[in-house]
Amino acid sequence: MKISRFIFTAFLLTFLISCDNSDENTPEEPTPSTEMYFPPIASNDWETTTSAQLNWNEDEIDALITYLAENNTEAFIILKDGKIVIEEYFSDTNQNTLHPWNSAGKTLISFLIGQAQQDGLLTIQDATSTYLSKNWTSMTPAQENAITIWNQLTMTAGGDYSVENTMCYDPECLTYLNEPGEFWYYHNAFYTLLKPVLEEATTNNFDGYFEEHLKNKIGMNGNWVSIAYNDIYFSNARSMARFGLLNLNKGRWENEALIDETYFEEMTTTSQNLNPAYGFLWWLNGKSSYKLPQSTATFQGKLIPNAPDDLIAGLGANDKKLYVVPSEGLVIVRLGPEAENSTLGPSGFDNILWEKISAIYN
């Protein structure tokens, strides 16, 4: 009887210890992901949340707003998981004011290329000459036919960047310098020619395809405007925020995938080793080095040191900014004239602005 009681007691202790150890080694249940909010399509309604509800540092918000006002900002929006936290307008602008995106609009074209590929209208490995007439450059036929849509998306078309105007896409402006894919340079003309590629590839012309497949799907307003050699998108700030939200959610608007996830990942990660901070017309933070427009130099370090490493961005001339930060659930829009110096994309303003933004939510 004593032996049986001893055995039972030993078994009970072993069982309890085993349960305790099992509990310690069992991984915690993952925290449920925050539900993303999407504003209604045909409405000005947009849910908001407050910095207090988010436990953000409200003392730093006034400093951010002052800095924006002092640096020529006209519109500024911060979304957290789709809801508006901060929305400010300056210099007699408002929610309805149309602003040029400048090169931040390249991200719209990149998205459309992915949609056209998904619809079987083109592939990014296609030669650009498939969609443009012969002699669209001044190169030899072999040099011209070697340029692909992928090269246009990644700024690796190989055109001579020493020409007088890299915006010019007339054949006489497009001459050979490097093998496609062998050199990175922010040659705007080859990007701009993606629009006529889409015009030729789509069945209802570029504007119709853009409106049906992207603009109307997420409730944007605005239009493309041709100015000299540039096609620039104009919209209000909330439309840019809508597009940022679409990309925060990896190309899905509510339950509808507007782009396949494989292309989205290619678009928003390093596309080539020549400039690690560049995807398909998107700028990428957190890389070991980067190149800048109008330069052949390589700069060491992150594109925007004060910003999260996973930030992706549409960056346009004169400080047009669309920031998307998946790890923080943030979309940030800044529109208006240049803050300090006129640049074609990234600028020193990015890093100072992110110092102010980070102080709010960290």
CSV table of C-alpha atoms in Angstrom, one decimal:
chain,number,residue,atom,x,y,z
A,1,MET,CA,0.0,0.0,0.0
A,2,LYS,CA,2.8,2.4,0.9
A,3,ILE,CA,4.7,1.5,-2.3
A,4,SER,CA,1.5,2.1,-4.4
A,5,ARG,CA,0.9,5.4,-2.7
A,6,PHE,CA,4.5,6.4,-3.3
A,7,ILE,CA,4.3,5.5,-7.0
A,8,PHE,CA,1.0,7.5,-7.4
A,9,THR,CA,2.5,10.5,-5.7
A,10,ALA,CA,5.6,10.4,-7.9
A,11,PHE,CA,3.5,10.0,-11.0
A,12,LEU,CA,1.3,13.0,-10.0
A,13,LEU,CA,4.4,15.2,-9.4
A,14,THR,CA,5.9,14.2,-12.7
A,15,PHE,CA,2.6,15.0,-14.5
A,16,LEU,CA,2.3,18.4,-12.9
A,17,ILE,CA,5.9,19.3,-13.7
A,18,SER,CA,5.4,18.2,-17.3
A,19,CYS,CA,2.4,20.4,-17.6
A,20,ASP,CA,4.3,23.4,-16.2
A,21,ASN,CA,7.2,22.8,-18.7
A,22,SER,CA,4.8,22.4,-21.5
A,23,ASP,CA,3.1,25.7,-20.7
A,24,GLU,CA,6.5,27.4,-20.6
A,25,ASN,CA,7.6,26.0,-24.0
A,26,THR,CA,4.3,26.6,-25.8
A,27,PRO,CA,4.6,29.7,-28.0
A,28,GLU,CA,2.3,32.6,-27.3
A,29,GLU,CA,-0.7,33.0,-29.5
A,30,PRO,CA,0.1,35.5,-32.2
A,31,THR,CA,-1.4,38.9,-31.7
A,32,PRO,CA,-4.3,39.4,-34.1
A,33,SER,CA,-3.5,41.7,-36.9
A,34,THR,CA,-5.1,45.1,-36.9
A,35,GLU,CA,-8.0,45.4,-39.2
A,36,MET,CA,-7.4,47.7,-42.1
A,37,TYR,CA,-9.9,50.4,-42.8
A,38,PHE,CA,-10.8,51.5,-46.3
A,39,PRO,CA,-12.8,54.7,-47.0
A,40,PRO,CA,-15.9,54.3,-49.1
A,41,ILE,CA,-15.5,54.9,-52.8
A,42,ALA,CA,-18.0,57.6,-53.8
A,43,SER,CA,-17.9,59.6,-50.6
A,44,ASN,CA,-15.8,62.2,-48.7
A,45,ASP,CA,-16.4,60.2,-45.5
A,46,TRP,CA,-13.2,58.9,-43.9
A,47,GLU,CA,-12.9,57.5,-40.4
A,48,THR,CA,-10.4,59.1,-38.1
A,49,THR,CA,-8.5,58.1,-35.0
A,50,THR,CA,-6.6,60.3,-32.6
A,51,SER,CA,-3.0,60.4,-31.4
A,52,ALA,CA,-4.3,60.0,-27.9
A,53,GLN,CA,-6.1,56.7,-28.8
A,54,LEU,CA,-2.8,55.5,-30.4
A,55,ASN,CA,-0.7,56.6,-27.4
A,56,TRP,CA,1.4,58.8,-29.6
A,57,ASN,CA,3.4,61.7,-28.3
A,58,GLU,CA,1.0,64.6,-28.7
A,59,ASP,CA,3.6,67.1,-27.5
A,60,GLU,CA,5.6,66.5,-30.7
A,61,ILE,CA,2.7,67.1,-33.1
A,62,ASP,CA,2.8,70.9,-32.9
A,63,ALA,CA,6.5,70.8,-33.7
A,64,LEU,CA,5.8,68.7,-36.8
A,65,ILE,CA,3.0,71.0,-38.0
A,66,THR,CA,5.1,74.1,-37.5
A,67,TYR,CA,8.0,72.5,-39.4
A,68,LEU,CA,5.6,71.6,-42.3
A,69,ALA,CA,4.2,75.1,-42.4
A,70,GLU,CA,7.6,76.7,-42.4
A,71,ASN,CA,8.8,74.5,-45.3
A,72,ASN,CA,6.2,75.3,-48.0
A,73,THR,CA,3.9,72.3,-47.3
A,74,GLU,CA,0.4,72.6,-48.8
A,75,ALA,CA,-1.1,69.2,-47.8
A,76,PHE,CA,0.0,66.6,-45.2
A,77,ILE,CA,-1.8,63.4,-44.2
A,78,ILE,CA,-0.9,60.6,-41.9
A,79,LEU,CA,-3.0,57.4,-42.0
A,80,LYS,CA,-2.7,54.7,-39.4
A,81,ASP,CA,-4.2,51.3,-40.6
A,82,GLY,CA,-6.2,53.3,-43.1
A,83,LYS,CA,-7.7,55.9,-40.6
A,84,ILE,CA,-6.8,59.5,-40.7
A,85,VAL,CA,-4.7,60.7,-37.7
A,86,ILE,CA,-3.4,64.0,-39.0
A,87,GLU,CA,-4.7,66.0,-42.0
A,88,GLU,CA,-3.5,69.5,-42.4
A,89,TYR,CA,-3.7,72.1,-45.3
A,90,PHE,CA,-1.6,75.2,-45.6
A,91,SER,CA,-1.3,78.3,-47.9
A,92,ASP,CA,-5.0,78.5,-48.7
A,93,THR,CA,-5.3,74.9,-50.0
A,94,ASN,CA,-7.9,72.4,-48.9
A,95,GLN,CA,-9.2,68.8,-49.4
A,96,ASN,CA,-10.2,69.7,-53.0
A,97,THR,CA,-7.0,71.3,-54.1
A,98,LEU,CA,-5.2,69.4,-57.0
A,99,HIS,CA,-1.5,68.9,-56.6
A,100,PRO,CA,1.0,67.5,-59.1
A,101,TRP,CA,2.6,64.2,-58.0
A,102,ASN,CA,5.6,64.7,-60.3
A,103,SER,CA,7.8,61.6,-60.2
A,104,ALA,CA,5.8,60.1,-57.3
A,105,GLY,CA,3.4,59.3,-60.0
A,106,LYS,CA,5.9,56.8,-61.4
A,107,THR,CA,4.4,54.4,-58.8
A,108,LEU,CA,1.0,54.6,-60.5
A,109,ILE,CA,2.6,53.5,-63.8
A,110,SER,CA,4.5,50.7,-62.1
A,111,PHE,CA,1.2,49.4,-60.6
A,112,LEU,CA,-0.5,49.6,-64.0
A,113,ILE,CA,2.2,47.6,-65.7
A,114,GLY,CA,1.7,44.9,-63.1
A,115,GLN,CA,-2.1,44.9,-63.8
A,116,ALA,CA,-1.5,44.7,-67.6
A,117,GLN,CA,0.8,41.8,-67.1
A,118,GLN,CA,-1.8,40.1,-64.8
A,119,ASP,CA,-4.4,40.6,-67.6
A,120,GLY,CA,-2.1,39.0,-70.2
A,121,LEU,CA,-1.6,42.2,-72.2
A,122,LEU,CA,2.2,42.3,-71.8
A,123,THR,CA,5.1,40.8,-69.8
A,124,ILE,CA,7.8,42.9,-68.2
A,125,GLN,CA,10.4,40.8,-70.1
A,126,ASP,CA,8.9,42.0,-73.5
A,127,ALA,CA,11.1,44.1,-75.7
A,128,THR,CA,9.8,47.7,-75.6
A,129,SER,CA,10.0,47.7,-79.4
A,130,THR,CA,7.1,45.2,-79.4
A,131,TYR,CA,4.8,48.1,-78.4
A,132,LEU,CA,6.5,51.1,-80.0
A,133,SER,CA,7.2,51.7,-83.6
A,134,LYS,CA,10.6,51.0,-85.2
A,135,ASN,CA,13.3,53.5,-84.7
A,136,TRP,CA,11.8,54.9,-81.5
A,137,THR,CA,15.5,55.5,-80.6
A,138,SER,CA,18.6,56.5,-82.6
A,139,MET,CA,20.2,53.2,-81.7
A,140,THR,CA,20.9,50.3,-83.9
A,141,PRO,CA,18.1,47.8,-84.3
A,142,ALA,CA,19.9,45.3,-82.1
A,143,GLN,CA,20.6,47.9,-79.4
A,144,GLU,CA,17.0,49.1,-79.5
A,145,ASN,CA,15.4,45.6,-79.4
A,146,ALA,CA,17.5,44.7,-76.4
A,147,ILE,CA,15.6,47.2,-74.1
A,148,THR,CA,12.8,45.6,-72.2
A,149,ILE,CA,9.9,46.9,-70.1
A,150,TRP,CA,11.8,45.6,-67.1
A,151,ASN,CA,14.7,48.0,-68.0
A,152,GLN,CA,12.3,50.9,-68.2
A,153,LEU,CA,10.9,50.0,-64.8
A,154,THR,CA,14.3,49.7,-63.2
A,155,MET,CA,16.1,52.7,-64.8
A,156,THR,CA,18.6,50.3,-66.5
A,157,ALA,CA,17.7,51.0,-70.2
A,158,GLY,CA,21.3,52.0,-71.0
A,159,GLY,CA,20.6,55.3,-72.8
A,160,ASP,CA,23.1,58.1,-72.9
A,161,TYR,CA,22.5,60.3,-69.9
A,162,SER,CA,24.9,63.0,-71.1
A,163,VAL,CA,22.4,64.3,-73.6
A,164,GLU,CA,21.1,67.8,-73.1
A,165,ASN,CA,17.7,66.8,-71.9
A,166,THR,CA,17.0,63.4,-70.3
A,167,MET,CA,13.3,64.2,-70.3
A,168,CYS,CA,13.3,64.2,-74.1
A,169,TYR,CA,12.0,61.0,-75.6
A,170,ASP,CA,12.3,62.0,-79.3
A,171,PRO,CA,14.4,59.4,-81.2
A,172,GLU,CA,17.3,61.8,-81.6
A,173,CYS,CA,17.5,62.2,-77.8
A,174,LEU,CA,17.7,58.4,-77.1
A,175,THR,CA,21.2,57.2,-78.0
A,176,TYR,CA,23.2,54.2,-76.8
A,177,LEU,CA,25.7,54.3,-73.9
A,178,ASN,CA,25.5,51.0,-72.0
A,179,GLU,CA,24.1,47.5,-72.4
A,180,PRO,CA,20.6,47.3,-70.9
A,181,GLY,CA,20.8,46.1,-67.3
A,182,GLU,CA,24.5,47.0,-66.9
A,183,PHE,CA,24.2,50.5,-65.5
A,184,TRP,CA,21.6,52.4,-63.4
A,185,TYR,CA,20.8,56.0,-64.2
A,186,TYR,CA,17.6,58.0,-63.5
A,187,HIS,CA,16.9,58.6,-67.2
A,188,ASN,CA,13.3,59.9,-67.2
A,189,ALA,CA,12.6,59.6,-70.9
A,190,PHE,CA,12.7,55.8,-70.9
A,191,TYR,CA,10.2,55.8,-67.9
A,192,THR,CA,7.9,58.2,-69.7
A,193,LEU,CA,7.7,55.8,-72.7
A,194,LEU,CA,6.0,53.3,-70.5
A,195,LYS,CA,2.8,55.2,-71.0
A,196,PRO,CA,2.7,54.7,-74.8
A,197,VAL,CA,3.7,51.0,-74.2
A,198,LEU,CA,0.5,50.7,-72.0
A,199,GLU,CA,-1.5,52.7,-74.6
A,200,GLU,CA,-0.6,50.1,-77.3
A,201,ALA,CA,-1.0,47.1,-75.0
A,202,THR,CA,-4.3,47.9,-73.5
A,203,THR,CA,-7.6,47.5,-75.3
A,204,ASN,CA,-9.3,50.7,-74.1
A,205,ASN,CA,-6.3,53.1,-74.3
A,206,PHE,CA,-4.2,54.3,-71.4
A,207,ASP,CA,-6.7,56.6,-69.7
A,208,GLY,CA,-9.6,54.1,-70.0
A,209,TYR,CA,-7.5,51.3,-68.6
A,210,PHE,CA,-6.2,53.5,-65.7
A,211,GLU,CA,-9.6,54.6,-64.7
A,212,GLU,CA,-11.2,51.2,-64.9
A,213,HIS,CA,-8.5,49.2,-63.3
A,214,LEU,CA,-7.1,51.6,-60.7
A,215,LYS,CA,-8.6,55.1,-60.3
A,216,ASN,CA,-12.2,54.1,-60.0
A,217,LYS,CA,-11.4,50.9,-58.0
A,218,ILE,CA,-10.1,52.9,-55.1
A,219,GLY,CA,-12.0,56.1,-55.4
A,220,MET,CA,-9.2,58.4,-56.6
A,221,ASN,CA,-9.8,61.7,-58.4
A,222,GLY,CA,-7.5,63.6,-60.7
A,223,ASN,CA,-6.1,63.3,-64.2
A,224,TRP,CA,-2.9,62.9,-66.2
A,225,VAL,CA,-1.6,66.1,-67.8
A,226,SER,CA,1.1,66.4,-70.5
A,227,ILE,CA,3.6,69.1,-69.7
A,228,ALA,CA,6.5,69.4,-72.3
A,229,TYR,CA,8.1,65.9,-72.2
A,230,ASN,CA,6.4,64.9,-68.9
A,231,ASP,CA,3.1,63.2,-68.2
A,232,ILE,CA,2.2,64.3,-64.6
A,233,TYR,CA,-0.7,63.1,-62.5
A,234,PHE,CA,-2.7,65.7,-60.6
A,235,SER,CA,-5.0,64.9,-57.7
A,236,ASN,CA,-6.0,65.9,-54.2
A,237,ALA,CA,-4.0,64.7,-51.3
A,238,ARG,CA,-6.6,62.1,-50.2
A,239,SER,CA,-6.3,60.4,-53.6
A,240,MET,CA,-2.6,60.0,-53.0
A,241,ALA,CA,-3.4,58.6,-49.6
A,242,ARG,CA,-5.8,56.1,-51.1
A,243,PHE,CA,-3.2,54.8,-53.4
A,244,GLY,CA,-0.7,54.6,-50.5
A,245,LEU,CA,-3.3,52.6,-48.6
A,246,LEU,CA,-3.7,50.2,-51.5
A,247,ASN,CA,0.0,49.5,-51.4
A,248,LEU,CA,0.1,49.3,-47.6
A,249,ASN,CA,-2.3,46.4,-48.1
A,250,LYS,CA,-0.1,44.8,-50.9
A,251,GLY,CA,-2.3,45.8,-53.8
A,252,ARG,CA,-5.6,44.7,-52.2
A,253,TRP,CA,-8.6,47.1,-51.7
A,254,GLU,CA,-10.8,45.6,-49.1
A,255,ASN,CA,-11.3,42.0,-50.4
A,256,GLU,CA,-10.3,42.6,-54.0
A,257,ALA,CA,-6.7,42.0,-55.2
A,258,LEU,CA,-6.0,44.6,-57.9
A,259,ILE,CA,-2.5,43.1,-58.5
A,260,ASP,CA,-1.0,39.7,-57.9
A,261,GLU,CA,1.3,39.4,-54.9
A,262,THR,CA,4.3,38.1,-56.8
A,263,TYR,CA,4.5,41.3,-58.9
A,264,PHE,CA,3.8,43.4,-55.9
A,265,GLU,CA,6.8,41.9,-54.1
A,266,GLU,CA,9.0,42.4,-57.2
A,267,MET,CA,7.9,46.0,-57.5
A,268,THR,CA,8.7,46.9,-53.9
A,269,THR,CA,12.0,45.1,-53.3
A,270,THR,CA,15.4,45.6,-54.8
A,271,SER,CA,15.1,45.0,-58.5
A,272,GLN,CA,18.8,45.0,-59.4
A,273,ASN,CA,22.1,45.2,-57.6
A,274,LEU,CA,23.2,48.5,-59.2
A,275,ASN,CA,21.0,50.6,-57.0
A,276,PRO,CA,19.6,48.5,-54.1
A,277,ALA,CA,17.3,51.3,-53.0
A,278,TYR,CA,15.2,51.0,-56.2
A,279,GLY,CA,12.4,48.6,-57.1
A,280,PHE,CA,10.1,49.0,-60.0
A,281,LEU,CA,9.9,52.9,-59.9
A,282,TRP,CA,9.5,52.7,-56.1
A,283,TRP,CA,12.3,54.0,-53.7
A,284,LEU,CA,13.3,51.6,-50.9
A,285,ASN,CA,14.7,52.4,-47.5
A,286,GLY,CA,16.9,50.2,-45.3
A,287,LYS,CA,19.5,49.2,-48.0
A,288,SER,CA,23.2,49.4,-47.6
A,289,SER,CA,23.7,51.9,-50.4
A,290,TYR,CA,21.8,54.0,-52.9
A,291,LYS,CA,22.1,56.1,-56.1
A,292,LEU,CA,20.3,59.4,-56.7
A,293,PRO,CA,18.8,61.1,-59.8
A,294,GLN,CA,21.2,63.2,-61.9
A,295,SER,CA,24.2,61.4,-60.4
A,296,THR,CA,26.3,58.3,-61.2
A,297,ALA,CA,27.8,58.2,-57.6
A,298,THR,CA,26.9,55.5,-55.1
A,299,PHE,CA,26.2,56.6,-51.6
A,300,GLN,CA,26.7,54.3,-48.6
A,301,GLY,CA,24.0,53.8,-46.0
A,302,LYS,CA,20.2,54.0,-45.9
A,303,LEU,CA,18.2,56.3,-48.2
A,304,ILE,CA,16.4,57.9,-45.2
A,305,PRO,CA,18.2,56.9,-42.0
A,306,ASN,CA,15.5,58.3,-39.7
A,307,ALA,CA,12.8,56.3,-41.3
A,308,PRO,CA,11.9,52.6,-40.7
A,309,ASP,CA,13.9,50.2,-42.8
A,310,ASP,CA,10.8,48.7,-44.6
A,311,LEU,CA,9.6,52.1,-45.9
A,312,ILE,CA,8.8,52.2,-49.6
A,313,ALA,CA,8.2,55.6,-51.2
A,314,GLY,CA,7.0,57.5,-54.3
A,315,LEU,CA,9.3,60.5,-54.4
A,316,GLY,CA,8.7,63.4,-56.8
A,317,ALA,CA,10.5,66.5,-57.8
A,318,ASN,CA,10.2,69.4,-55.4
A,319,ASP,CA,9.4,67.2,-52.4
A,320,LYS,CA,6.3,65.4,-53.4
A,321,LYS,CA,6.2,62.5,-50.9
A,322,LEU,CA,4.2,59.3,-50.6
A,323,TYR,CA,5.6,57.1,-47.8
A,324,VAL,CA,4.3,53.6,-47.0
A,325,VAL,CA,5.5,51.8,-43.9
A,326,PRO,CA,4.0,48.3,-43.5
A,327,SER,CA,5.6,47.6,-40.1
A,328,GLU,CA,3.9,50.6,-38.6
A,329,GLY,CA,0.7,50.5,-40.7
A,330,LEU,CA,1.4,54.1,-41.9
A,331,VAL,CA,0.7,56.0,-45.0
A,332,ILE,CA,2.1,59.5,-45.2
A,333,VAL,CA,1.5,62.2,-47.9
A,334,ARG,CA,3.3,65.5,-48.2
A,335,LEU,CA,2.5,67.8,-51.2
A,336,GLY,CA,3.5,71.4,-52.0
A,337,PRO,CA,6.6,73.2,-53.4
A,338,GLU,CA,10.1,72.2,-52.5
A,339,ALA,CA,11.0,72.6,-48.9
A,340,GLU,CA,14.5,73.8,-49.5
A,341,ASN,CA,16.3,72.8,-52.7
A,342,SER,CA,14.7,71.6,-55.9
A,343,THR,CA,15.5,67.9,-56.5
A,344,LEU,CA,14.0,65.2,-58.8
A,345,GLY,CA,13.3,62.7,-56.0
A,346,PRO,CA,14.9,62.0,-52.6
A,347,SER,CA,16.1,65.0,-50.7
A,348,GLY,CA,17.6,66.0,-47.4
A,349,PHE,CA,14.0,67.1,-46.4
A,350,ASP,CA,13.1,63.4,-46.2
A,351,ASN,CA,15.4,62.7,-43.3
A,352,ILE,CA,14.6,65.8,-41.3
A,353,LEU,CA,10.8,65.2,-41.8
A,354,TRP,CA,11.2,61.6,-40.6
A,355,GLU,CA,13.0,62.8,-37.5
A,356,LYS,CA,9.9,64.8,-36.7
A,357,ILE,CA,7.4,62.0,-37.6
A,358,SER,CA,9.3,59.3,-35.6
A,359,ALA,CA,9.2,61.5,-32.5
A,360,ILE,CA,5.4,61.3,-32.6
A,361,TYR,CA,4.8,57.6,-32.6
A,362,ASN,CA,8.0,56.3,-31.0
